[in-house]
Short mmCIF file of N, CA and C in Angstrom, two decimals:
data_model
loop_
_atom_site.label_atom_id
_atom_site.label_comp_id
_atom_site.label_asym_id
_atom_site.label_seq_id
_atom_site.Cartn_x
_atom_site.Cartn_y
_atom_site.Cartn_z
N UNK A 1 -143.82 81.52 42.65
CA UNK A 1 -142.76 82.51 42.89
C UNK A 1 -142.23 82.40 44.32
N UNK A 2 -143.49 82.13 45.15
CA UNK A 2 -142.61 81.87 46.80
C UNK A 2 -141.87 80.90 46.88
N UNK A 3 -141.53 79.80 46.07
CA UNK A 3 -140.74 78.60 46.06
C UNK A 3 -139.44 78.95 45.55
N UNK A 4 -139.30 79.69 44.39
CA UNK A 4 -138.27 80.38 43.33
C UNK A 4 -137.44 81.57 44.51
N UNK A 5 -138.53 82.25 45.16
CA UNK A 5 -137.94 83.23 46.42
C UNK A 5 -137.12 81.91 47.20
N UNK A 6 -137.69 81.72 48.05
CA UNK A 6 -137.03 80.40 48.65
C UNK A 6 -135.63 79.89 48.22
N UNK A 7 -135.81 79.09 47.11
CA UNK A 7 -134.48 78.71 46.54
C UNK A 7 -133.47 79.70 46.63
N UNK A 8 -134.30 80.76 46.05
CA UNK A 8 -133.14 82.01 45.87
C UNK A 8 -132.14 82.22 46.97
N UNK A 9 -132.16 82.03 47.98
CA UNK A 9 -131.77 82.29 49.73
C UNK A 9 -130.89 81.44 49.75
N UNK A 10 -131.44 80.42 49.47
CA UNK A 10 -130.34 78.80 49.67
C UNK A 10 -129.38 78.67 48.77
N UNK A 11 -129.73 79.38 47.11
CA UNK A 11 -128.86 79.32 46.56
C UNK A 11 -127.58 80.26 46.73
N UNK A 12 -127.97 81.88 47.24
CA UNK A 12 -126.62 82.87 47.86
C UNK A 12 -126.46 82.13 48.66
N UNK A 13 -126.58 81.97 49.44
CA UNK A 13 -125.98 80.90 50.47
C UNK A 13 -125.02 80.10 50.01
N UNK A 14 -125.61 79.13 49.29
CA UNK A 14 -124.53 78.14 48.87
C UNK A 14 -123.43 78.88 48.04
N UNK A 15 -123.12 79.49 47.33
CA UNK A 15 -122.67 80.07 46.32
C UNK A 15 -121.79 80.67 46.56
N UNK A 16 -122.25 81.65 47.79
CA UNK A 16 -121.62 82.66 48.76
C UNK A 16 -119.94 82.49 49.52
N UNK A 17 -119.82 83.18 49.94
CA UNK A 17 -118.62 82.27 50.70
C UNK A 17 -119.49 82.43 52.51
N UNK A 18 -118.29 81.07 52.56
CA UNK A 18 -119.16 80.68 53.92
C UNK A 18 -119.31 81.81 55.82
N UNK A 19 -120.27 81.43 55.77
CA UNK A 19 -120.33 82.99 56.95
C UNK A 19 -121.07 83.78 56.52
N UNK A 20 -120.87 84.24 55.12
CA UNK A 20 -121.44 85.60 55.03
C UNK A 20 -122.62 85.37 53.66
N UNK A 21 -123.76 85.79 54.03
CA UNK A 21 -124.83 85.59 53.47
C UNK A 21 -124.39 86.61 51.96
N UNK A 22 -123.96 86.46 51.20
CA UNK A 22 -124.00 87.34 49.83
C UNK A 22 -123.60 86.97 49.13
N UNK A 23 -124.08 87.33 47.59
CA UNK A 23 -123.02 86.58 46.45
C UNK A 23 -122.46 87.69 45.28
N UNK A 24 -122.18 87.83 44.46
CA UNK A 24 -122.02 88.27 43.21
C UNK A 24 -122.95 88.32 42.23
N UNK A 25 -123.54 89.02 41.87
CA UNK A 25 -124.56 88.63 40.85
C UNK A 25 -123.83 87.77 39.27
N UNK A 26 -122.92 88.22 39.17
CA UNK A 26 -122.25 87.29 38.10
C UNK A 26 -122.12 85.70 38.21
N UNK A 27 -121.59 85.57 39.60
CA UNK A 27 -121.18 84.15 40.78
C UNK A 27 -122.93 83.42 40.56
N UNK A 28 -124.11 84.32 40.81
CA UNK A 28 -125.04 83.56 41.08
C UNK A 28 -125.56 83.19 39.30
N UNK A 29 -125.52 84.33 38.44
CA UNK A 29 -126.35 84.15 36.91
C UNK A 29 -125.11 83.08 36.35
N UNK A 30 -124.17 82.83 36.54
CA UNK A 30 -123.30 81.69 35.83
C UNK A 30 -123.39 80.47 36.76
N UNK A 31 -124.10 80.16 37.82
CA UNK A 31 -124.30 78.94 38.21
C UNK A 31 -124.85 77.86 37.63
N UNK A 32 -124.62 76.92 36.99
CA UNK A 32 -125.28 76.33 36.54
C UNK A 32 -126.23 75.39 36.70
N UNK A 33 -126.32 75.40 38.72
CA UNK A 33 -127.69 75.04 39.30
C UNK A 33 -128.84 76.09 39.10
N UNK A 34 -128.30 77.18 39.17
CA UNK A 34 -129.20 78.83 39.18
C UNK A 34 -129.49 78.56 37.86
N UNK A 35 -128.72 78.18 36.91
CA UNK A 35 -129.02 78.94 35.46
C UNK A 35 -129.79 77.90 34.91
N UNK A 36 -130.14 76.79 35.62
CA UNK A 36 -131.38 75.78 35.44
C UNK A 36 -132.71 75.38 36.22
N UNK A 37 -132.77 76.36 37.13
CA UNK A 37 -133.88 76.18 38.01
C UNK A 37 -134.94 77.09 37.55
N UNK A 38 -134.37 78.47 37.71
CA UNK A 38 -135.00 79.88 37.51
C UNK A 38 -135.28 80.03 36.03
N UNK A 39 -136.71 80.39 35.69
CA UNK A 39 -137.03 80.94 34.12
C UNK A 39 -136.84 82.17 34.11
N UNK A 40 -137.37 82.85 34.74
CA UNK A 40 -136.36 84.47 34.98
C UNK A 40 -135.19 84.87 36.32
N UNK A 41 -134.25 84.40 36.68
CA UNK A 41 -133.49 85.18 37.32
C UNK A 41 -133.69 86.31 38.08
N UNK A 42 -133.95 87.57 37.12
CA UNK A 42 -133.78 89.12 37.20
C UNK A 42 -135.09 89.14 38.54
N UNK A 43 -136.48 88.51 37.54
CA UNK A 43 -137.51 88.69 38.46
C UNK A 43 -137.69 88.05 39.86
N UNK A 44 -136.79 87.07 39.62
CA UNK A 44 -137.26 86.45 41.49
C UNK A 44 -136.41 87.34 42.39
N UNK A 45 -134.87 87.77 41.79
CA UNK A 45 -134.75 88.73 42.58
C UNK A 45 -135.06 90.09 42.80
N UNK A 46 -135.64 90.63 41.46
CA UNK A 46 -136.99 91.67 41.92
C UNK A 46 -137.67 91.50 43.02
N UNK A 47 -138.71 90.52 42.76
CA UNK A 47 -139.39 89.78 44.06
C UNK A 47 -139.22 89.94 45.56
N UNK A 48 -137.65 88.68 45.08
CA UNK A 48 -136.81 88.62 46.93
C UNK A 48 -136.96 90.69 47.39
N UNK A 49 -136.18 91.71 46.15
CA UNK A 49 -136.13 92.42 47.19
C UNK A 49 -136.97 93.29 47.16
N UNK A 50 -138.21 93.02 46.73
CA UNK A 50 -139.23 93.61 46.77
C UNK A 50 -139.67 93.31 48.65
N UNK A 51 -139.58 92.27 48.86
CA UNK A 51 -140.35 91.63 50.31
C UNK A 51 -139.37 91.72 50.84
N UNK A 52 -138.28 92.80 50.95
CA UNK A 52 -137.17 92.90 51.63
C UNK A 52 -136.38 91.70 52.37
N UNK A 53 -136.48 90.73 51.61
CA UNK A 53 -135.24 89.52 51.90
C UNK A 53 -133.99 89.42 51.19
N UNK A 54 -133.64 90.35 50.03
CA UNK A 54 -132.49 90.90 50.04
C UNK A 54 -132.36 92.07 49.71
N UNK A 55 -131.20 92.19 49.18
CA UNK A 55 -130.59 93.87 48.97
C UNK A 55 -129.40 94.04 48.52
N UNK A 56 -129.93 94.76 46.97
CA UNK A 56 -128.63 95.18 45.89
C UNK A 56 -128.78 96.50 45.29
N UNK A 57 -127.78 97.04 45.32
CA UNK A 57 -128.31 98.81 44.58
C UNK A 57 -128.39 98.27 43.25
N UNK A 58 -129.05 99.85 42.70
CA UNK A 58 -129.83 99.62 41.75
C UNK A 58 -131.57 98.57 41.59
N UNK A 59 -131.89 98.82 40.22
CA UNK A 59 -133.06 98.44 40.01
C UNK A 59 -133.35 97.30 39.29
N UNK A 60 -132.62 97.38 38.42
CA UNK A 60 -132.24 96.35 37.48
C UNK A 60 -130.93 95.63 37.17
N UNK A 61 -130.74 94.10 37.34
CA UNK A 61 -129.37 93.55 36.80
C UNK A 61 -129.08 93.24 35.74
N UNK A 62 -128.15 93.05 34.77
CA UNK A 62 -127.89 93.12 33.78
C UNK A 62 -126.42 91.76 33.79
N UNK A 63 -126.59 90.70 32.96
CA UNK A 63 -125.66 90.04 32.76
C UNK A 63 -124.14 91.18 32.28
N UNK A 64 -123.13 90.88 32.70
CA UNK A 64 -122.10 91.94 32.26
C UNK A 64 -121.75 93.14 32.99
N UNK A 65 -122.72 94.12 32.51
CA UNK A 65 -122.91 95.09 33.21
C UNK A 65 -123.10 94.99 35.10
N UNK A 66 -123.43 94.45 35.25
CA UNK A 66 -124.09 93.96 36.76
C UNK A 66 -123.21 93.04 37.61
N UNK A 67 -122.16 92.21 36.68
CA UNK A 67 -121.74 90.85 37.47
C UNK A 67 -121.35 90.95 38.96
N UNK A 68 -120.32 92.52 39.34
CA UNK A 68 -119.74 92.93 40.55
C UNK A 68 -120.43 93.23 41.58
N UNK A 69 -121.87 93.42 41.52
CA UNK A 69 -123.08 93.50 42.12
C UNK A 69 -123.13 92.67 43.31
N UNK A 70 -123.31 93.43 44.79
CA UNK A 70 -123.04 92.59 45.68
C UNK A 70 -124.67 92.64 46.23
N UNK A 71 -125.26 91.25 46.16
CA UNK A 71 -126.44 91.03 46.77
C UNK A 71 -126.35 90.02 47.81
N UNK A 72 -127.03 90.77 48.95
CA UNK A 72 -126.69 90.20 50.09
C UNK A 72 -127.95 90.09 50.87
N UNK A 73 -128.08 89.12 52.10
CA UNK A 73 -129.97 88.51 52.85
C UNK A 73 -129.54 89.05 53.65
#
């Protein structure tokens, strides 16, 4: 999971627009580097913001429901 955390960082990053550490949660679950690395998604970023390396309101994301979701390091 600390490797999956990891990626996770590099991947808002990349994803992100440049400068500013954040992505979309829609932008990151339709990546199709993201949507082949990660076996759960939802949980690594549980995880990340569990150990406060990021931060998105709410508790849970939801494909759809969630996409406008700004998660940011």
């Amino acid at each position: 999971l600390d490797e999956e955390v990891a990626q996770l960082l590099i991947d808002i990053r990349r994803i992100g627009t440049e400068g500013e550490p954040n992505v979309l949660f829609g932008d990151l679950f339709d990546d199709d580097k993201v949507s082949n690395y990660y076996e759960a998604l939802v949980g690594t970023l549980k995880a990340a913001k569990k150990r406060k390396l990021i931060v998105f309101e709410g508790q849970l994301l939801l494909k759809g429901v969630s996409d406008k979701v700004q998660i940011s390091i």
